[in-house]
Amino acid sequence: MTEPLIREDAVVLGIETSCDETAVAVVRGGREILSNVIASQAELHAPYGGVVPELASRAHVEQMPLAVDKALRDAGVGVRDLDAIAATRGPGLIGALLVGWATGKAMAGALRLPFSGVHHIEGHIFASVLGDDPFEPPFVALVVSGGHTSLFAVRELGGYEVLGQTLDDAAGEAFDKIARFLGLGYPGGPAIDKLSKRGNAEAVAFPRAMLRDGLDFSFSGLKTAVVRHVRRAEAAGEKASRSDVAASFQEAVVDVQVSKTLRACHELGIDRVVIGGGVAANSRLRARLGAEAKDARLALCVPDPALCVDNGAMIAAAGYFRLRRGEATPLSTPADASLVLSV
Ligand code: KG4
Ligand code: ZN
């Protein structure tokens, strides 16, 4: 085992700017969240119905110094109390990534601290180790976000076997596109989640793509089915109930996710499950997975919604883990918009 590069109770500043949240957090000992600042750009992008990369980069540049300052103040620490810096290296929007990446490297260089470049998805998986009761591998991890939909077998932290992934859209992307189509604005996931509470999830039997085929996912057919359903109702002079369509769409997504996650556990003989990523904040997914994992006697880790969406605490936790293993990222390393999660 390589020598740890930081102490066990090291204080790590984590920076995340892969998409549209300027997020900075301070975490002690890889688990204790001292602060977790998330400056969302949702309002900025809302008029465009999605993230505009150029606007995201500029907003990160504006928000970053304020977010770093607030994260330190909320944590009650100064820069001299930091033991290491972690930042998201990729994947994501390159202009957005570069803001957090350059900030992290500049701070690490100026303060002469070890630096860790974190894979965004590894960060989402590490949300499960934050808090008083860290979840131990082996587990199956379902990571569902605006850019990713993947199932992993995690037999030990730092080692990830891809069991399945989306063949087209990510789950969050499907939520955002359907929300836009229904005129619910951006970001779509929370809007559909909210509206669905008033709708009938059984109103429309939307397709459950690839439900029984392997562990990959596909959402583009579902998206087309929703659009076709609404247009057909309009052509017949009716108005499809938006809340029923939203609830039925959400149920179709959740059905496939829950069923594949449980099947992965069954096939691999693993009785522990973690969910992460923005879509893991979905109340229906949390409730259904909670109930079905209980029935199947699986231990389930569902991080707090604030730790499911993009945040700096998960990046600090993953960076802490890598630095404790003796793995630092040289400051000459570039950010990588298409970074692959090494297994
Ligand atoms: O992990 P995240 O914050 O950013 C990415 O890495 O992409 O995920 C953002 C995605 C968006 O597509 C958003 O609509 C979705 O997560 N999301 C939700 C909910 N909250 C956020 N989707 C469904 N239900 C929610 N409550
Ligand atoms: Zn994410």
CSV table of N, CA, C and O in Angstrom, one decimal, residues 146-218:
chain,number,residue,atom,x,y,z
A,146,GLY,N,-28.2,14.0,-15.2
A,146,GLY,CA,-28.5,14.7,-16.5
A,146,GLY,C,-27.6,14.1,-17.6
A,146,GLY,O,-28.0,14.2,-18.8
A,147,GLY,N,-26.5,13.6,-17.3
A,147,GLY,CA,-25.6,13.2,-18.3
A,147,GLY,C,-25.3,11.7,-18.3
A,147,GLY,O,-24.7,11.1,-19.2
A,148,HIS,N,-25.8,11.0,-17.3
A,148,HIS,CA,-25.4,9.6,-17.1
A,148,HIS,C,-26.6,8.7,-16.6
A,148,HIS,O,-27.4,9.2,-15.8
A,149,THR,N,-26.6,7.5,-17.0
A,149,THR,CA,-27.5,6.5,-16.5
A,149,THR,C,-26.7,5.2,-16.5
A,149,THR,O,-26.5,4.6,-17.5
A,150,SER,N,-26.1,4.8,-15.4
A,150,SER,CA,-25.3,3.6,-15.3
A,150,SER,C,-25.5,2.8,-14.1
A,150,SER,O,-25.8,3.3,-13.0
A,151,LEU,N,-25.3,1.5,-14.2
A,151,LEU,CA,-25.3,0.6,-13.1
A,151,LEU,C,-23.9,0.0,-12.9
A,151,LEU,O,-23.3,-0.4,-13.9
A,152,PHE,N,-23.4,0.1,-11.7
A,152,PHE,CA,-22.1,-0.4,-11.4
A,152,PHE,C,-22.1,-1.5,-10.3
A,152,PHE,O,-22.9,-1.4,-9.4
A,153,ALA,N,-21.2,-2.4,-10.4
A,153,ALA,CA,-20.9,-3.3,-9.3
A,153,ALA,C,-19.7,-2.6,-8.6
A,153,ALA,O,-18.6,-2.5,-9.3
A,154,VAL,N,-19.8,-2.3,-7.3
A,154,VAL,CA,-18.7,-1.7,-6.6
A,154,VAL,C,-18.3,-2.7,-5.5
A,154,VAL,O,-19.0,-2.8,-4.5
A,155,ARG,N,-17.2,-3.5,-5.8
A,155,ARG,CA,-16.8,-4.5,-4.8
A,155,ARG,C,-15.9,-3.9,-3.7
A,155,ARG,O,-15.8,-4.4,-2.6
A,156,GLU,N,-15.2,-2.8,-4.1
A,156,GLU,CA,-14.4,-2.1,-3.2
A,156,GLU,C,-14.4,-0.6,-3.7
A,156,GLU,O,-14.5,-0.4,-4.9
A,157,LEU,N,-14.3,0.3,-2.8
A,157,LEU,CA,-14.2,1.7,-3.2
A,157,LEU,C,-13.0,1.9,-4.2
A,157,LEU,O,-11.9,1.3,-3.9
A,158,GLY,N,-13.2,2.6,-5.3
A,158,GLY,CA,-12.1,2.8,-6.2
A,158,GLY,C,-12.1,1.8,-7.4
A,158,GLY,O,-11.4,2.0,-8.4
A,159,GLY,N,-13.0,0.7,-7.3
A,159,GLY,CA,-13.1,-0.3,-8.4
A,159,GLY,C,-14.5,-0.4,-8.9
A,159,GLY,O,-15.4,-0.6,-8.1
A,160,TYR,N,-14.7,-0.1,-10.1
A,160,TYR,CA,-16.1,0.0,-10.7
A,160,TYR,C,-16.3,-0.9,-11.9
A,160,TYR,O,-15.5,-0.8,-12.9
A,161,GLU,N,-17.2,-1.9,-11.8
A,161,GLU,CA,-17.5,-2.7,-13.0
A,161,GLU,C,-18.8,-2.2,-13.6
A,161,GLU,O,-19.8,-2.1,-12.8
A,162,VAL,N,-18.8,-1.8,-14.8
A,162,VAL,CA,-20.0,-1.3,-15.5
A,162,VAL,C,-20.9,-2.5,-15.8
A,162,VAL,O,-20.5,-3.4,-16.5
A,163,LEU,N,-22.1,-2.5,-15.3
A,163,LEU,CA,-23.0,-3.6,-15.5
A,163,LEU,C,-24.0,-3.2,-16.7
A,163,LEU,O,-24.4,-4.1,-17.4
A,164,GLY,N,-24.3,-1.9,-16.8
A,164,GLY,CA,-25.2,-1.5,-17.8
A,164,GLY,C,-25.2,0.0,-17.9
A,164,GLY,O,-24.8,0.7,-16.9
A,165,GLN,N,-25.6,0.5,-19.0
A,165,GLN,CA,-25.7,2.0,-19.2
A,165,GLN,C,-26.7,2.3,-20.2
A,165,GLN,O,-27.2,1.5,-20.9
A,166,THR,N,-27.0,3.6,-20.4
A,166,THR,CA,-28.0,4.0,-21.3
A,166,THR,C,-27.4,3.9,-22.8
A,166,THR,O,-26.2,4.2,-23.0
A,167,LEU,N,-28.2,3.5,-23.7
A,167,LEU,CA,-27.8,3.4,-25.1
A,167,LEU,C,-28.1,4.7,-25.8
A,167,LEU,O,-27.7,4.8,-27.0
A,168,ASP,N,-28.9,5.6,-25.2
A,168,ASP,CA,-29.2,6.8,-25.9
A,168,ASP,C,-29.2,8.0,-24.9
A,168,ASP,O,-28.2,8.4,-24.4
A,169,ASP,N,-30.4,8.5,-24.5
A,169,ASP,CA,-30.5,9.6,-23.5
A,169,ASP,C,-30.2,9.1,-22.1
A,169,ASP,O,-30.4,8.0,-21.7
A,170,ALA,N,-29.7,10.1,-21.3
A,170,ALA,CA,-29.6,9.8,-19.9
A,170,ALA,C,-31.0,10.0,-19.3
A,170,ALA,O,-31.8,10.7,-19.8
A,171,ALA,N,-31.2,9.4,-18.1
A,171,ALA,CA,-32.5,9.5,-17.4
A,171,ALA,C,-32.9,11.0,-17.2
A,171,ALA,O,-34.0,11.4,-17.5
A,172,GLY,N,-32.0,11.8,-16.7
A,172,GLY,CA,-32.3,13.2,-16.4
A,172,GLY,C,-32.6,14.0,-17.6
A,172,GLY,O,-33.4,14.9,-17.6
A,173,GLU,N,-31.9,13.6,-18.7
A,173,GLU,CA,-32.1,14.3,-20.0
A,173,GLU,C,-33.5,14.0,-20.4
A,173,GLU,O,-34.2,14.9,-21.0
A,174,ALA,N,-34.0,12.8,-20.2
A,174,ALA,CA,-35.4,12.4,-20.6
A,174,ALA,C,-36.3,13.3,-19.8
A,174,ALA,O,-37.3,13.8,-20.3
A,175,PHE,N,-36.1,13.4,-18.5
A,175,PHE,CA,-37.0,14.2,-17.6
A,175,PHE,C,-37.0,15.7,-18.1
A,175,PHE,O,-38.0,16.3,-18.3
A,176,ASP,N,-35.8,16.2,-18.5
A,176,ASP,CA,-35.7,17.6,-18.9
A,176,ASP,C,-36.4,17.8,-20.2
A,176,ASP,O,-37.1,18.8,-20.4
A,177,LYS,N,-36.2,16.8,-21.2
A,177,LYS,CA,-36.9,17.0,-22.5
A,177,LYS,C,-38.4,16.9,-22.4
A,177,LYS,O,-39.1,17.7,-23.0
A,178,ILE,N,-38.9,15.9,-21.6
A,178,ILE,CA,-40.3,15.8,-21.5
A,178,ILE,C,-40.9,17.0,-20.7
A,178,ILE,O,-42.0,17.5,-21.1
A,179,ALA,N,-40.2,17.5,-19.7
A,179,ALA,CA,-40.7,18.7,-19.0
A,179,ALA,C,-40.8,19.9,-20.0
A,179,ALA,O,-41.7,20.6,-20.0
A,180,ARG,N,-39.8,20.0,-20.9
A,180,ARG,CA,-39.8,21.1,-21.8
A,180,ARG,C,-41.0,20.9,-22.8
A,180,ARG,O,-41.7,21.9,-23.1
A,181,PHE,N,-41.2,19.7,-23.2
A,181,PHE,CA,-42.3,19.4,-24.1
A,181,PHE,C,-43.7,19.8,-23.5
A,181,PHE,O,-44.6,20.3,-24.1
A,182,LEU,N,-43.8,19.5,-22.2
A,182,LEU,CA,-45.0,19.7,-21.4
A,182,LEU,C,-45.1,21.2,-21.0
A,182,LEU,O,-46.1,21.6,-20.3
A,183,GLY,N,-44.1,22.0,-21.3
A,183,GLY,CA,-44.1,23.4,-20.9
A,183,GLY,C,-43.9,23.6,-19.4
A,183,GLY,O,-44.4,24.6,-18.8
A,184,LEU,N,-43.1,22.7,-18.8
A,184,LEU,CA,-42.8,22.8,-17.4
A,184,LEU,C,-41.5,23.6,-17.0
A,184,LEU,O,-41.2,23.7,-15.8
A,185,GLY,N,-40.8,24.0,-18.0
A,185,GLY,CA,-39.6,24.7,-17.7
A,185,GLY,C,-38.4,23.8,-17.4
A,185,GLY,O,-38.4,22.6,-17.4
A,186,TYR,N,-37.3,24.5,-17.0
A,186,TYR,CA,-36.0,23.8,-16.7
A,186,TYR,C,-35.6,24.2,-15.3
A,186,TYR,O,-35.8,25.3,-14.9
A,187,PRO,N,-35.0,23.3,-14.5
A,187,PRO,CA,-34.7,21.9,-14.8
A,187,PRO,C,-36.0,21.1,-14.7
A,187,PRO,O,-36.9,21.3,-13.8
A,188,GLY,N,-36.1,20.1,-15.6
A,188,GLY,CA,-37.4,19.3,-15.7
A,188,GLY,C,-37.6,18.3,-14.6
A,188,GLY,O,-38.8,18.1,-14.3
A,189,GLY,N,-36.6,17.7,-14.1
A,189,GLY,CA,-36.8,16.6,-13.1
A,189,GLY,C,-37.6,17.0,-11.9
A,189,GLY,O,-38.7,16.4,-11.7
A,190,PRO,N,-37.2,18.1,-11.2
A,190,PRO,CA,-38.0,18.5,-10.1
A,190,PRO,C,-39.4,18.9,-10.4
A,190,PRO,O,-40.4,18.6,-9.7
A,191,ALA,N,-39.6,19.5,-11.6
A,191,ALA,CA,-41.0,20.0,-12.1
A,191,ALA,C,-41.9,18.7,-12.3
A,191,ALA,O,-43.0,18.7,-11.9
A,192,ILE,N,-41.3,17.7,-13.0
A,192,ILE,CA,-42.1,16.5,-13.2
A,192,ILE,C,-42.4,15.8,-11.9
A,192,ILE,O,-43.5,15.3,-11.7
A,193,ASP,N,-41.4,15.7,-11.0
A,193,ASP,CA,-41.6,15.1,-9.7
A,193,ASP,C,-42.8,15.7,-9.0
A,193,ASP,O,-43.7,15.0,-8.5
A,194,LYS,N,-42.8,17.1,-9.0
A,194,LYS,CA,-43.8,17.8,-8.3
A,194,LYS,C,-45.2,17.6,-8.9
A,194,LYS,O,-46.2,17.3,-8.2
A,195,LEU,N,-45.3,17.8,-10.2
A,195,LEU,CA,-46.6,17.7,-10.9
A,195,LEU,C,-47.1,16.3,-10.8
A,195,LEU,O,-48.4,16.1,-10.7
A,196,SER,N,-46.2,15.3,-10.8
A,196,SER,CA,-46.7,13.9,-10.8
A,196,SER,C,-47.5,13.5,-9.5
A,196,SER,O,-48.3,12.6,-9.5
A,197,LYS,N,-47.2,14.3,-8.5
A,197,LYS,CA,-47.9,14.0,-7.2
A,197,LYS,C,-49.4,14.2,-7.4
A,197,LYS,O,-50.2,13.6,-6.6
A,198,ARG,N,-49.8,15.0,-8.4
A,198,ARG,CA,-51.2,15.3,-8.6
A,198,ARG,C,-51.8,14.4,-9.7
A,198,ARG,O,-52.9,14.5,-10.1
A,199,GLY,N,-50.9,13.6,-10.3
A,199,GLY,CA,-51.4,12.8,-11.5
A,199,GLY,C,-51.6,11.3,-11.2
A,199,GLY,O,-51.2,10.9,-10.1
A,200,ASN,N,-52.2,10.7,-12.2
A,200,ASN,CA,-52.4,9.2,-12.0
A,200,ASN,C,-51.3,8.5,-12.8
A,200,ASN,O,-51.2,8.6,-14.1
A,201,ALA,N,-50.4,7.8,-12.1
A,201,ALA,CA,-49.3,7.1,-12.7
A,201,ALA,C,-49.7,5.9,-13.6
A,201,ALA,O,-48.9,5.4,-14.4
A,202,GLU,N,-51.0,5.5,-13.5
A,202,GLU,CA,-51.5,4.4,-14.4
A,202,GLU,C,-52.3,4.9,-15.5
A,202,GLU,O,-52.9,4.1,-16.2
A,203,ALA,N,-52.4,6.2,-15.7
A,203,ALA,CA,-53.3,6.8,-16.7
A,203,ALA,C,-52.9,6.4,-18.1
A,203,ALA,O,-53.7,6.0,-18.9
A,204,VAL,N,-51.6,6.4,-18.4
A,204,VAL,CA,-51.1,6.0,-19.7
A,204,VAL,C,-50.0,4.9,-19.5
A,204,VAL,O,-49.1,5.1,-18.8
A,205,ALA,N,-50.2,3.8,-20.3
A,205,ALA,CA,-49.2,2.7,-20.2
A,205,ALA,C,-48.1,2.9,-21.1
A,205,ALA,O,-48.0,2.4,-22.2
A,206,PHE,N,-47.1,3.8,-20.8
A,206,PHE,CA,-46.0,4.1,-21.6
A,206,PHE,C,-45.0,2.9,-21.6
A,206,PHE,O,-45.0,2.1,-20.7
A,207,PRO,N,-44.2,2.7,-22.7
A,207,PRO,CA,-43.4,1.5,-22.8
A,207,PRO,C,-42.3,1.5,-21.8
A,207,PRO,O,-41.8,2.6,-21.3
A,208,ARG,N,-42.0,0.3,-21.3
A,208,ARG,CA,-40.8,0.1,-20.4
A,208,ARG,C,-39.7,-0.5,-21.2
A,208,ARG,O,-39.7,-1.7,-21.4
A,209,ALA,N,-38.9,0.4,-21.8
A,209,ALA,CA,-37.9,-0.1,-22.8
A,209,ALA,C,-36.9,-1.1,-22.2
A,209,ALA,O,-36.4,-0.8,-21.1
A,210,MET,N,-36.6,-2.2,-22.8
A,210,MET,CA,-35.6,-3.1,-22.5
A,210,MET,C,-35.8,-3.7,-21.1
A,210,MET,O,-34.8,-4.0,-20.4
A,211,LEU,N,-37.0,-3.7,-20.6
A,211,LEU,CA,-37.2,-4.1,-19.2
A,211,LEU,C,-36.6,-5.5,-18.9
A,211,LEU,O,-36.0,-5.7,-17.8
A,212,ARG,N,-36.7,-6.4,-19.8
A,212,ARG,CA,-36.2,-7.7,-19.6
A,212,ARG,C,-34.9,-8.1,-20.3
A,212,ARG,O,-34.4,-9.2,-20.2
A,213,ASP,N,-34.4,-7.1,-21.1
A,213,ASP,CA,-33.2,-7.4,-21.8
A,213,ASP,C,-31.9,-6.8,-21.1
A,213,ASP,O,-31.7,-5.6,-21.2
A,214,GLY,N,-31.2,-7.6,-20.5
A,214,GLY,CA,-29.9,-7.1,-20.0
A,214,GLY,C,-30.0,-6.0,-19.0
A,214,GLY,O,-31.1,-5.8,-18.4
A,215,LEU,N,-28.9,-5.3,-18.7
A,215,LEU,CA,-28.9,-4.2,-17.7
A,215,LEU,C,-28.7,-2.9,-18.3
A,215,LEU,O,-28.5,-1.9,-17.6
A,216,ASP,N,-28.7,-2.8,-19.7
A,216,ASP,CA,-28.6,-1.5,-20.3
A,216,ASP,C,-30.0,-0.8,-20.3
A,216,ASP,O,-31.0,-1.4,-20.0
A,217,PHE,N,-30.0,0.6,-20.5
A,217,PHE,CA,-31.2,1.4,-20.5
A,217,PHE,C,-31.4,2.1,-21.8
A,217,PHE,O,-30.4,2.3,-22.6
A,218,SER,N,-32.6,2.4,-22.1
A,218,SER,CA,-32.9,3.2,-23.3
A,218,SER,C,-34.1,4.1,-23.0
A,218,SER,O,-35.1,3.6,-22.4
